[in-house]
Amino acid sequence: MIYLELLWAFIQIGLFSIGGGYAAMPLIQHQAIDVHGWLTMQSFADIMTISQMTPGPIAINAATFVGIQTAGIPGALVATFGCVLPSSIIVLSLAFIYYRFKGLKAMDSILKGLRPAVVAMIASAALSLIAMAFWPEGMEGSTDWLNAAIFILALLILRIWKPNPIIVMAAAGCIGIAASFLV
Amino acid sequence: MERNARTYLKLFLTTLGISAFTFGGGYVIIPLMRRTFVSRLRWIEESEMLDLTAIAQSSPGPIAVNAAILIGYRIGGIPGAIISCLGAVIPPLVIISVISAFYKAFRSNRYVSAAMTAMSAGVAAVVVDAVISMTRDIIRTRRILPIAMLVAAFILVALLGVNIIAVIIISGAIGYLSATVSERRRG
């Protein structure tokens, strides 16, 4: 039953993506690629790219995309619902506890302890994105030197001048289009 | 706060608008929510907004959605929470639905495909940039446990392919235990 699978997969993504930002990325990769095979690595990289360029949290964007690709609009609704279900229950319970006892100490120490592991997992997902960009046809295929150059240049620019990532992404896209005229 | 249809409608339209025009996720959306709900609408006190933000960031799931749920709940109870959650979720749901509907046709276009391929290198750089900053913050704590956990978790997940949910649960437990132990020592 595809709807139940989508619901359960995105409940897990919503429940275990702790710390905001890119924390959902490794979980989406795990569920949608490794466990269920709903996405290829290329479409995963695409949805991360689209997420950078459009408003909205990565997890919601991924839920909508995966839901539609596997089971149409109802699939998107079910996946998105699954994605927000655990956090809405937890966030309201925490609010209740907070206003009652004025403290989130346990949650805070769990969160601090988790931080290094979350960073490690995002790093692991980043390696997959690099591999996808450098070797689009798999590790045995040829190296995409243009992408390698864009990656290094973009990373240097981001580290030195700290511009808005959207500008860097848009510039990368323009270079890609320009290069496609030359080839 | 009077809980009438107009308040709910305004709540819905406000979260919808914030969600539709905010690029860059939770870290960008929270200051915007503070400006809207504290300074402009005066529905929430500044100090309470700080508390709500802390709760949204300590909970799993997207921070922007968590913050919307909390603000909605604060203003209009459970119906308010549902309404503002819908407001936060509908824009990305609609935008990505439209994009996915055209995705296959888009992707096979030569120029879109060239742009997407180059942008996948850009997104890898954006994520690596974030990873470098976050890793530096952890190394700067100069504490052995977090650094060891960073290295161990990376080896387990990236090299050995251990299930990430198991790694998350174990690290959360280690974090909680180490905080409890150092609390006891301090007495």
PDB file of C-alpha atoms in Angstrom, chain A:
ATOM      1  CA  MET A   1       0.000   0.000   0.000  1.00  0.00           C
ATOM      2  CA  ILE A   2       1.885   3.015  -1.336  1.00  0.00           C
ATOM      3  CA  TYR A   3       0.052   5.604   0.795  1.00  0.00           C
ATOM      4  CA  LEU A   4       0.903   3.843   4.041  1.00  0.00           C
ATOM      5  CA  GLU A   5       4.525   3.444   2.932  1.00  0.00           C
ATOM      6  CA  LEU A   6       4.747   7.164   2.089  1.00  0.00           C
ATOM      7  CA  LEU A   7       3.082   8.102   5.367  1.00  0.00           C
ATOM      8  CA  TRP A   8       5.400   5.926   7.461  1.00  0.00           C
ATOM      9  CA  ALA A   9       8.562   6.970   5.597  1.00  0.00           C
ATOM     10  CA  PHE A  10       7.811  10.672   6.043  1.00  0.00           C
ATOM     11  CA  ILE A  11       6.731  10.236   9.668  1.00  0.00           C
ATOM     12  CA  GLN A  12      10.242   8.876  10.274  1.00  0.00           C
ATOM     13  CA  ILE A  13      11.796  11.757   8.343  1.00  0.00           C
ATOM     14  CA  GLY A  14       9.748  14.301  10.315  1.00  0.00           C
ATOM     15  CA  LEU A  15      10.482  12.593  13.625  1.00  0.00           C
ATOM     16  CA  PHE A  16      14.246  12.188  13.250  1.00  0.00           C
ATOM     17  CA  SER A  17      15.259  15.348  11.397  1.00  0.00           C
ATOM     18  CA  ILE A  18      16.363  17.328  14.426  1.00  0.00           C
ATOM     19  CA  GLY A  19      18.204  20.633  14.279  1.00  0.00           C
ATOM     20  CA  GLY A  20      16.689  22.342  11.262  1.00  0.00           C
ATOM     21  CA  GLY A  21      18.341  23.356   8.013  1.00  0.00           C
ATOM     22  CA  TYR A  22      19.911  20.410   6.256  1.00  0.00           C
ATOM     23  CA  ALA A  23      19.168  17.896   9.039  1.00  0.00           C
ATOM     24  CA  ALA A  24      16.366  16.336   6.974  1.00  0.00           C
ATOM     25  CA  MET A  25      18.628  15.738   3.968  1.00  0.00           C
ATOM     26  CA  PRO A  26      20.366  12.506   5.075  1.00  0.00           C
ATOM     27  CA  LEU A  27      17.021  11.091   6.277  1.00  0.00           C
ATOM     28  CA  ILE A  28      15.311  11.806   2.962  1.00  0.00           C
ATOM     29  CA  GLN A  29      18.224  10.178   1.165  1.00  0.00           C
ATOM     30  CA  HIS A  30      17.997   7.144   3.449  1.00  0.00           C
ATOM     31  CA  GLN A  31      14.230   6.655   3.109  1.00  0.00           C
ATOM     32  CA  ALA A  32      13.581   7.714  -0.496  1.00  0.00           C
ATOM     33  CA  ILE A  33      16.700   6.224  -2.128  1.00  0.00           C
ATOM     34  CA  ASP A  34      18.110   3.448   0.070  1.00  0.00           C
ATOM     35  CA  VAL A  35      14.998   1.966   1.671  1.00  0.00           C
ATOM     36  CA  HIS A  36      12.241   2.485  -0.918  1.00  0.00           C
ATOM     37  CA  GLY A  37      14.004   3.364  -4.184  1.00  0.00           C
ATOM     38  CA  TRP A  38      11.475   6.121  -4.908  1.00  0.00           C
ATOM     39  CA  LEU A  39      14.180   8.507  -6.120  1.00  0.00           C
ATOM     40  CA  THR A  40      17.378   8.126  -8.113  1.00  0.00           C
ATOM     41  CA  MET A  41      20.460   9.965  -6.850  1.00  0.00           C
ATOM     42  CA  GLN A  42      19.993  12.382  -9.755  1.00  0.00           C
ATOM     43  CA  SER A  43      16.410  13.286  -8.865  1.00  0.00           C
ATOM     44  CA  PHE A  44      17.480  13.580  -5.202  1.00  0.00           C
ATOM     45  CA  ALA A  45      20.158  16.095  -6.250  1.00  0.00           C
ATOM     46  CA  ASP A  46      17.518  17.853  -8.368  1.00  0.00           C
ATOM     47  CA  ILE A  47      15.060  18.169  -5.499  1.00  0.00           C
ATOM     48  CA  MET A  48      17.812  19.531  -3.225  1.00  0.00           C
ATOM     49  CA  THR A  49      18.625  22.049  -5.977  1.00  0.00           C
ATOM     50  CA  ILE A  50      14.959  23.013  -6.411  1.00  0.00           C
ATOM     51  CA  SER A  51      14.645  23.345  -2.612  1.00  0.00           C
ATOM     52  CA  GLN A  52      17.476  25.878  -2.589  1.00  0.00           C
ATOM     53  CA  MET A  53      15.737  27.951  -5.243  1.00  0.00           C
ATOM     54  CA  THR A  54      12.152  27.857  -3.915  1.00  0.00           C
ATOM     55  CA  PRO A  55      10.647  28.812  -0.549  1.00  0.00           C
ATOM     56  CA  GLY A  56       9.745  26.126   1.957  1.00  0.00           C
ATOM     57  CA  PRO A  57      11.528  23.576   4.145  1.00  0.00           C
ATOM     58  CA  ILE A  58      13.546  20.826   2.390  1.00  0.00           C
ATOM     59  CA  ALA A  59      11.496  18.077   4.063  1.00  0.00           C
ATOM     60  CA  ILE A  60       8.152  19.477   2.854  1.00  0.00           C
ATOM     61  CA  ASN A  61       9.530  20.002  -0.664  1.00  0.00           C
ATOM     62  CA  ALA A  62      10.875  16.455  -0.747  1.00  0.00           C
ATOM     63  CA  ALA A  63       7.601  15.049   0.641  1.00  0.00           C
ATOM     64  CA  THR A  64       5.601  16.796  -2.076  1.00  0.00           C
ATOM     65  CA  PHE A  65       7.996  15.766  -4.847  1.00  0.00           C
ATOM     66  CA  VAL A  66       8.322  12.122  -3.799  1.00  0.00           C
ATOM     67  CA  GLY A  67       4.571  11.887  -3.100  1.00  0.00           C
ATOM     68  CA  ILE A  68       3.627  13.179  -6.567  1.00  0.00           C
ATOM     69  CA  GLN A  69       6.191  11.058  -8.399  1.00  0.00           C
ATOM     70  CA  THR A  70       5.029   7.859  -6.674  1.00  0.00           C
ATOM     71  CA  ALA A  71       1.288   8.381  -6.096  1.00  0.00           C
ATOM     72  CA  GLY A  72       0.111  11.690  -7.551  1.00  0.00           C
ATOM     73  CA  ILE A  73      -1.495  14.542  -5.619  1.00  0.00           C
ATOM     74  CA  PRO A  74      -2.969  12.272  -2.898  1.00  0.00           C
ATOM     75  CA  GLY A  75       0.548  10.885  -2.411  1.00  0.00           C
ATOM     76  CA  ALA A  76       1.929  14.404  -1.977  1.00  0.00           C
ATOM     77  CA  LEU A  77      -0.745  15.210   0.606  1.00  0.00           C
ATOM     78  CA  VAL A  78      -0.159  11.970   2.536  1.00  0.00           C
ATOM     79  CA  ALA A  79       3.649  12.420   2.540  1.00  0.00           C
ATOM     80  CA  THR A  80       3.410  16.057   3.641  1.00  0.00           C
ATOM     81  CA  PHE A  81       0.925  15.134   6.366  1.00  0.00           C
ATOM     82  CA  GLY A  82       3.295  12.416   7.600  1.00  0.00           C
ATOM     83  CA  CYS A  83       6.155  14.878   7.577  1.00  0.00           C
ATOM     84  CA  VAL A  84       4.464  17.416   9.885  1.00  0.00           C
ATOM     85  CA  LEU A  85       2.536  14.944  12.068  1.00  0.00           C
ATOM     86  CA  PRO A  86       5.306  14.004  14.555  1.00  0.00           C
ATOM     87  CA  SER A  87       6.620  17.543  14.924  1.00  0.00           C
ATOM     88  CA  SER A  88       3.175  19.018  15.509  1.00  0.00           C
ATOM     89  CA  ILE A  89       2.511  16.533  18.314  1.00  0.00           C
ATOM     90  CA  ILE A  90       5.983  16.996  19.834  1.00  0.00           C
ATOM     91  CA  VAL A  91       6.068  20.771  19.493  1.00  0.00           C
ATOM     92  CA  LEU A  92       2.703  21.164  21.263  1.00  0.00           C
ATOM     93  CA  SER A  93       3.673  18.699  24.016  1.00  0.00           C
ATOM     94  CA  LEU A  94       6.967  20.537  24.547  1.00  0.00           C
ATOM     95  CA  ALA A  95       5.111  23.843  24.692  1.00  0.00           C
ATOM     96  CA  PHE A  96       2.828  22.359  27.334  1.00  0.00           C
ATOM     97  CA  ILE A  97       5.763  21.042  29.378  1.00  0.00           C
ATOM     98  CA  TYR A  98       7.590  24.324  28.954  1.00  0.00           C
ATOM     99  CA  TYR A  99       4.753  26.474  30.231  1.00  0.00           C
ATOM    100  CA  ARG A 100       4.106  24.056  33.118  1.00  0.00           C
ATOM    101  CA  PHE A 101       7.667  23.517  34.313  1.00  0.00           C
ATOM    102  CA  LYS A 102       9.546  26.392  32.634  1.00  0.00           C
ATOM    103  CA  GLY A 103      12.339  24.274  31.292  1.00  0.00           C
ATOM    104  CA  LEU A 104      13.401  22.195  28.346  1.00  0.00           C
ATOM    105  CA  LYS A 105      16.561  20.880  29.965  1.00  0.00           C
ATOM    106  CA  ALA A 106      16.239  17.247  28.902  1.00  0.00           C
ATOM    107  CA  MET A 107      15.374  18.188  25.318  1.00  0.00           C
ATOM    108  CA  ASP A 108      18.166  20.732  25.256  1.00  0.00           C
ATOM    109  CA  SER A 109      20.836  18.247  26.331  1.00  0.00           C
ATOM    110  CA  ILE A 110      19.567  15.628  23.880  1.00  0.00           C
ATOM    111  CA  LEU A 111      19.748  18.258  21.139  1.00  0.00           C
ATOM    112  CA  LYS A 112      23.287  19.319  22.064  1.00  0.00           C
ATOM    113  CA  GLY A 113      24.413  15.689  22.160  1.00  0.00           C
ATOM    114  CA  LEU A 114      22.877  15.046  18.772  1.00  0.00           C
ATOM    115  CA  ARG A 115      24.527  17.988  17.055  1.00  0.00           C
ATOM    116  CA  PRO A 116      27.853  16.288  16.132  1.00  0.00           C
ATOM    117  CA  ALA A 117      26.054  13.227  14.756  1.00  0.00           C
ATOM    118  CA  VAL A 118      23.697  15.410  12.706  1.00  0.00           C
ATOM    119  CA  VAL A 119      26.661  17.296  11.224  1.00  0.00           C
ATOM    120  CA  ALA A 120      28.376  13.985  10.405  1.00  0.00           C
ATOM    121  CA  MET A 121      25.256  12.747   8.610  1.00  0.00           C
ATOM    122  CA  ILE A 122      24.864  15.955   6.619  1.00  0.00           C
ATOM    123  CA  ALA A 123      28.541  15.588   5.660  1.00  0.00           C
ATOM    124  CA  SER A 124      27.837  12.054   4.483  1.00  0.00           C
ATOM    125  CA  ALA A 125      24.879  13.252   2.367  1.00  0.00           C
ATOM    126  CA  ALA A 126      27.101  16.057   1.010  1.00  0.00           C
ATOM    127  CA  LEU A 127      29.594  13.420  -0.193  1.00  0.00           C
ATOM    128  CA  SER A 128      26.795  11.775  -2.187  1.00  0.00           C
ATOM    129  CA  LEU A 129      25.913  15.139  -3.732  1.00  0.00           C
ATOM    130  CA  ILE A 130      29.576  15.727  -4.669  1.00  0.00           C
ATOM    131  CA  ALA A 131      29.817  12.247  -6.205  1.00  0.00           C
ATOM    132  CA  MET A 132      26.622  12.923  -8.167  1.00  0.00           C
ATOM    133  CA  ALA A 133      27.959  16.264  -9.446  1.00  0.00           C
ATOM    134  CA  PHE A 134      31.430  14.948 -10.374  1.00  0.00           C
ATOM    135  CA  TRP A 135      30.386  11.564 -11.804  1.00  0.00           C
ATOM    136  CA  PRO A 136      26.804  11.937 -13.107  1.00  0.00           C
ATOM    137  CA  GLU A 137      26.815   8.480 -14.706  1.00  0.00           C
ATOM    138  CA  GLY A 138      28.199   6.687 -11.667  1.00  0.00           C
ATOM    139  CA  MET A 139      31.730   6.223 -10.382  1.00  0.00           C
ATOM    140  CA  GLU A 140      32.774   4.148 -13.427  1.00  0.00           C
ATOM    141  CA  GLY A 141      31.622   6.880 -15.813  1.00  0.00           C
ATOM    142  CA  SER A 142      33.658   9.859 -16.965  1.00  0.00           C
ATOM    143  CA  THR A 143      34.378  12.821 -14.690  1.00  0.00           C
ATOM    144  CA  ASP A 144      32.375  16.006 -15.310  1.00  0.00           C
ATOM    145  CA  TRP A 145      35.241  18.518 -15.117  1.00  0.00           C
ATOM    146  CA  LEU A 146      32.970  21.525 -15.636  1.00  0.00           C
ATOM    147  CA  ASN A 147      30.956  20.527 -12.559  1.00  0.00           C
ATOM    148  CA  ALA A 148      34.150  19.931 -10.579  1.00  0.00           C
ATOM    149  CA  ALA A 149      35.329  23.448 -11.470  1.00  0.00           C
ATOM    150  CA  ILE A 150      31.931  24.961 -10.592  1.00  0.00           C
ATOM    151  CA  PHE A 151      31.956  23.140  -7.258  1.00  0.00           C
ATOM    152  CA  ILE A 152      35.430  24.383  -6.267  1.00  0.00           C
ATOM    153  CA  LEU A 153      34.748  27.928  -7.452  1.00  0.00           C
ATOM    154  CA  ALA A 154      31.350  28.074  -5.727  1.00  0.00           C
ATOM    155  CA  LEU A 155      32.793  26.731  -2.480  1.00  0.00           C
ATOM    156  CA  LEU A 156      35.631  29.295  -2.517  1.00  0.00           C
ATOM    157  CA  ILE A 157      33.185  32.144  -3.201  1.00  0.00           C
ATOM    158  CA  LEU A 158      30.852  30.963  -0.425  1.00  0.00           C
ATOM    159  CA  ARG A 159      33.708  30.660   2.092  1.00  0.00           C
ATOM    160  CA  ILE A 160      35.319  34.010   1.257  1.00  0.00           C
ATOM    161  CA  TRP A 161      32.462  36.410   0.528  1.00  0.00           C
ATOM    162  CA  LYS A 162      29.515  34.565   2.140  1.00  0.00           C
ATOM    163  CA  PRO A 163      26.965  35.634  -0.503  1.00  0.00           C
ATOM    164  CA  ASN A 164      23.339  34.489  -0.571  1.00  0.00           C
ATOM    165  CA  PRO A 165      23.462  30.819  -1.765  1.00  0.00           C
ATOM    166  CA  ILE A 166      20.652  31.504  -4.267  1.00  0.00           C
ATOM    167  CA  ILE A 167      22.964  33.840  -6.193  1.00  0.00           C
ATOM    168  CA  VAL A 168      25.691  31.190  -6.311  1.00  0.00           C
ATOM    169  CA  MET A 169      23.175  28.586  -7.492  1.00  0.00           C
ATOM    170  CA  ALA A 170      21.776  30.885 -10.180  1.00  0.00           C
ATOM    171  CA  ALA A 171      25.306  31.708 -11.387  1.00  0.00           C
ATOM    172  CA  ALA A 172      26.126  27.987 -11.570  1.00  0.00           C
ATOM    173  CA  GLY A 173      22.979  27.432 -13.647  1.00  0.00           C
ATOM    174  CA  CYS A 174      23.939  30.238 -16.039  1.00  0.00           C
ATOM    175  CA  ILE A 175      27.440  28.784 -16.479  1.00  0.00           C
ATOM    176  CA  GLY A 176      25.844  25.397 -17.238  1.00  0.00           C
ATOM    177  CA  ILE A 177      23.578  26.893 -19.935  1.00  0.00           C
ATOM    178  CA  ALA A 178      26.430  28.940 -21.416  1.00  0.00           C
ATOM    179  CA  ALA A 179      28.636  25.846 -21.571  1.00  0.00           C
ATOM    180  CA  SER A 180      25.903  23.839 -23.307  1.00  0.00           C
ATOM    181  CA  PHE A 181      26.070  26.290 -26.231  1.00  0.00           C
ATOM    182  CA  LEU A 182      29.804  25.691 -26.584  1.00  0.00           C
ATOM    183  CA  VAL A 183      29.690  21.904 -26.595  1.00  0.00           C
TER     184      VAL A 183
END
